[in-house]
Structure formats: C-alpha cells, structure tokens
Short mmCIF file of C-alpha atoms in Angstrom, two decimals:
data_model
loop_
_atom_site.label_atom_id
_atom_site.label_comp_id
_atom_site.label_asym_id
_atom_site.label_seq_id
_atom_site.Cartn_x
_atom_site.Cartn_y
_atom_site.Cartn_z
CA PRO N 1 -36.85 -15.62 42.61
CA THR N 2 -34.93 -12.39 42.02
CA SER N 3 -36.30 -9.68 39.81
CA ALA N 4 -34.86 -8.74 36.43
CA PRO N 5 -33.78 -5.27 37.64
CA ALA N 6 -31.98 -6.83 40.62
CA GLU N 7 -30.20 -9.33 38.34
CA ALA N 8 -29.21 -6.53 35.97
CA ALA N 9 -27.86 -4.46 38.87
CA ALA N 10 -25.87 -7.45 40.16
CA CYS N 11 -24.48 -8.06 36.68
CA ARG N 12 -23.47 -4.37 36.33
CA ALA N 13 -21.82 -4.49 39.75
CA ALA N 14 -19.89 -7.65 38.84
CA TRP N 15 -18.69 -6.08 35.59
CA ALA N 16 -17.76 -2.85 37.37
CA ALA N 17 -15.65 -4.87 39.83
CA ARG N 18 -13.96 -6.74 36.97
CA LEU N 19 -13.23 -3.51 35.11
CA ALA N 20 -11.85 -1.92 38.28
CA GLU N 21 -9.52 -4.91 38.75
CA LEU N 22 -8.45 -4.73 35.10
CA SER N 23 -7.80 -1.01 35.48
CA ARG N 24 -5.62 -1.62 38.58
CA THR N 25 -3.69 -4.36 36.81
CA LEU N 26 -3.07 -2.22 33.73
CA ARG N 27 -1.86 0.72 35.82
CA GLN N 28 0.53 -1.53 37.76
CA ARG N 29 1.89 -3.71 34.96
CA VAL N 30 1.68 -1.90 31.63
CA GLU N 31 4.01 0.79 30.39
CA LEU N 32 3.35 2.78 27.27
CA ILE N 33 6.42 3.77 25.31
CA VAL N 34 6.20 6.43 22.63
CA PHE N 35 8.95 6.88 20.05
CA GLN N 36 9.06 10.34 18.55
CA LEU N 37 11.35 10.13 15.56
CA ASP N 38 12.86 12.80 13.41
CA ALA N 39 11.69 12.69 9.80
CA ASP N 40 15.02 11.24 8.63
CA VAL N 41 15.10 8.39 11.20
CA GLU N 42 13.89 5.02 9.97
CA VAL N 43 11.73 3.20 12.49
CA HIS N 44 13.52 -0.15 12.08
CA ARG N 45 16.70 1.51 13.42
CA VAL N 46 14.93 1.96 16.78
CA PHE N 47 14.32 -1.79 16.99
CA GLU N 48 17.94 -2.51 16.00
CA GLU N 49 19.16 -0.29 18.82
CA ILE N 50 16.80 -1.99 21.29
CA ALA N 51 18.08 -5.42 20.22
CA ASP N 52 21.70 -4.25 20.59
CA ARG N 53 20.98 -2.89 24.06
CA GLU N 54 19.20 -6.11 24.99
CA LYS N 55 22.29 -8.12 24.04
CA ALA N 56 24.51 -5.80 26.07
CA LEU N 57 22.24 -6.03 29.13
CA LYS N 58 21.57 -9.76 28.90
CA THR N 59 23.85 -10.50 31.86
CA LEU N 60 21.67 -8.21 33.98
CA TRP N 61 18.42 -9.83 32.81
CA ASN N 62 15.90 -10.62 35.53
CA PHE N 63 14.72 -14.11 34.58
CA ALA N 64 12.04 -14.00 37.28
CA ILE N 65 10.18 -11.44 35.16
CA PRO N 66 11.23 -12.13 31.58
CA GLY N 67 9.98 -9.99 28.73
CA MET N 68 9.66 -10.81 25.07
CA GLN N 69 13.05 -10.91 23.45
CA VAL N 70 13.44 -9.26 20.08
CA SER N 71 14.62 -11.90 17.61
CA ALA N 72 16.49 -11.40 14.37
CA CYS N 73 13.25 -12.36 12.62
CA ASP N 74 11.42 -9.44 14.25
CA LEU N 75 14.14 -7.11 13.01
CA ILE N 76 14.00 -8.64 9.53
CA ARG N 77 10.23 -8.19 9.36
CA ASN N 78 10.46 -4.60 10.58
CA LEU N 79 13.25 -3.87 8.10
CA MET N 80 11.27 -5.23 5.16
CA MET N 81 8.13 -3.35 6.13
CA SER N 82 10.06 -0.12 6.73
CA TYR N 83 10.70 0.16 2.99
CA VAL N 84 6.94 0.35 2.38
CA LYS N 85 5.64 3.76 3.40
CA ASP N 86 1.89 3.08 3.19
CA GLU N 87 0.63 1.42 6.40
CA SER N 88 -2.27 -0.35 4.71
CA GLU N 89 0.16 -1.79 2.17
CA GLN N 90 2.44 -2.91 5.02
CA ALA N 91 -0.53 -4.67 6.62
CA ARG N 92 -1.43 -6.34 3.32
CA LEU N 93 2.13 -7.57 2.74
CA HIS N 94 2.34 -8.81 6.30
CA VAL N 95 -0.87 -10.84 5.99
CA ASP N 96 -0.42 -11.98 2.37
CA TYR N 97 3.23 -12.94 2.58
CA TRP N 98 4.96 -12.67 5.95
CA LEU N 99 2.50 -14.66 8.05
CA GLU N 100 2.17 -17.32 5.37
CA MET N 101 5.95 -17.54 4.98
CA GLU N 102 6.36 -17.79 8.74
CA ARG N 103 3.82 -20.62 8.91
CA HIS N 104 5.56 -22.61 6.18
CA ALA N 105 9.09 -21.88 7.40
CA THR N 106 8.32 -22.99 10.96
CA GLY N 107 6.09 -25.90 10.05
CA GLY N 108 3.37 -24.13 11.99
CA SER N 109 5.35 -23.95 15.24
CA GLY N 110 5.78 -20.17 15.07
CA LYS N 111 9.11 -20.55 16.89
CA SER N 112 11.69 -17.89 16.09
CA PHE N 113 14.46 -20.53 16.17
CA ASP N 114 12.76 -22.38 13.29
CA LEU N 115 12.26 -19.14 11.36
CA GLU N 116 15.89 -18.14 11.93
CA SER N 117 16.99 -21.55 10.63
CA PHE N 118 14.94 -20.96 7.49
CA PHE N 119 16.40 -17.48 6.97
CA MET N 120 19.94 -18.81 7.34
CA ALA N 121 19.24 -21.41 4.62
CA PHE N 122 17.45 -18.77 2.51
CA LEU N 123 20.40 -16.40 2.66
CA HIS N 124 22.71 -19.23 1.66
CA SER N 125 20.46 -19.98 -1.34
CA VAL N 126 20.67 -16.35 -2.55
CA GLY N 127 24.43 -16.08 -2.05
CA PHE N 128 24.50 -14.20 1.26
CA SER N 129 25.57 -16.95 3.65
CA VAL N 130 25.97 -16.22 7.33
CA GLY N 131 27.97 -18.49 9.60
CA ILE N 132 26.23 -18.00 12.92
CA ARG N 133 22.84 -16.76 14.13
CA PRO N 134 24.10 -13.41 15.47
CA GLU N 135 25.07 -12.56 11.88
CA LEU N 136 21.60 -13.33 10.52
CA TYR N 137 20.14 -9.83 10.63
CA ALA N 138 23.25 -8.20 9.16
CA GLY N 139 23.29 -10.77 6.36
CA PHE N 140 19.62 -10.27 5.58
CA ARG N 141 20.03 -6.49 5.65
CA ALA N 142 22.92 -6.77 3.17
CA TRP N 143 20.85 -8.98 0.85
CA LEU N 144 17.80 -6.70 1.02
CA LYS N 145 19.93 -3.61 0.47
CA ALA N 146 21.34 -5.21 -2.70
CA VAL N 147 17.82 -6.10 -3.88
CA VAL N 148 16.41 -2.63 -3.23
CA ALA N 149 19.46 -0.93 -4.78
CA GLU N 150 18.21 -2.14 -8.16
CA VAL N 151 15.31 0.38 -8.13
CA ASP N 152 15.04 4.14 -7.72
CA SER N 153 14.66 4.72 -3.97
CA ALA N 154 12.55 7.84 -4.64
CA ASP N 155 9.96 5.73 -6.47
CA SER N 156 7.92 4.34 -3.58
CA ALA N 157 5.81 2.16 -5.91
CA ALA N 158 8.95 0.55 -7.36
CA VAL N 159 10.42 0.01 -3.90
CA GLY N 160 7.14 -1.45 -2.66
CA GLY N 161 7.00 -3.78 -5.67
CA THR N 162 10.57 -4.88 -5.00
CA ILE N 163 9.75 -5.66 -1.37
CA GLU N 164 6.66 -7.60 -2.47
CA ARG N 165 8.78 -9.65 -4.90
CA ALA N 166 11.32 -10.28 -2.12
CA LEU N 167 8.50 -11.49 0.13
CA GLN N 168 7.17 -13.67 -2.70
CA LEU N 169 10.64 -15.22 -3.05
CA CYS N 170 10.84 -15.81 0.71
CA LEU N 171 7.39 -17.41 0.69
CA ALA N 172 8.26 -19.69 -2.25
CA GLU N 173 11.46 -20.79 -0.51
CA ALA N 174 9.59 -21.30 2.78
CA LYS N 175 7.19 -23.66 1.05
CA LYS N 176 10.15 -25.67 -0.29
CA TRP N 177 11.74 -25.57 3.18
CA GLU N 178 8.55 -26.86 4.78
CA ALA N 179 8.31 -29.72 2.29
CA HIS N 180 11.96 -30.63 2.89
CA ILE N 181 12.34 -30.06 6.64
CA HIS N 182 8.92 -30.21 8.26
CA THR N 183 7.28 -33.01 6.30
CA ARG N 184 7.92 -36.32 7.96
CA VAL N 185 7.27 -39.63 6.25
CA PRO N 186 5.41 -41.93 8.66
CA PRO N 187 7.21 -45.16 9.52
CA ALA N 188 6.21 -48.13 7.39
#
C-alpha cells in the first residue's frame, strides 16, 4: 500500500501536468481581443461591423477550422441590451426575458435559424415586415428605433423601461409562436 503523502504528491503531479497541458492549449488556440471604444461609439456597432466583414470574407472562409458565426439574433440581442447602460440590469433583462424568449421561440432547440424565423414573424406582426433573412437585423433595428423614439433618450430609466416592455412583447409573442409552431399534436 502507498502512503497518504505519496498519493497526495502523485495527485498534485497529475494536476500539475493537466494544468500545464491546459496552459499550452490556451496559449496556442485562444486569442484575446480587446475593443477600446471612444465614449460616443456604441458597442453594438462593433458587432455590426464584424458581421458585415464576415459576410464580405465568407468566400475566403476556412471551413476546416470554422468559428462561431454571428447571427442576426446575436446582433438583435446586443442592440437591445446596448440601450440599457447598467450592466446588472442588462444581465437581469437577458435572464428574465431574452433567454426565456429564445427558449419559447426555438421550441428549446436554441438554433439561430428558428429564432430568426420567429423574429421575421414578429416583425411582420408589428408592421415591420422583412422579405428575406439578410434584412432581419435592419428591420428589427428600424422597429426598435421607432419604439425607443417614443421616450426621452436622455432618461436612462425611461429607455430601460421601454426596452423591458419590448422584451416583454417579444416574450409574449414567442410563447404564442411556440404554441403555434413547436407544439405538435400526436397522431391519433
């Protein structure tokens, strides 16, 4: 039988080897990108520019090492949250409304295609129809701009309340969408 100190030393050595391997992997495969923005630059604009560049470079895409593509839904989420200046409030809205809406709108699949389909139907229901998926973000941005234009943009509480009501509307519509699209009646 081995002694407790020997087992502890072997365990430490095993963990040290694992951590060394993790460290090597992180150094080789992870890049940290820092965005330093001027005070007047809205963070969602950075993501819009990245998505535009991604579309332009799609023909050069290396499918052997694919990355995560930015979907219109990611841009929509970032746009909505960018109106709310308090990060803890953004987190609350994301958990209380966005994630729940996403679950209902996708029927639990979490697929961006399903969420985009919901948003296209949602925009149609509020009078901002878009014909094709590439127009989705622009259509949503136009709708949200019209919604936010109804309050004083200098009043962050009013803007935050407007965004919360917009998320509540999206969630209510997502629940209807789920009941209509994702609920299947079993065969008799």
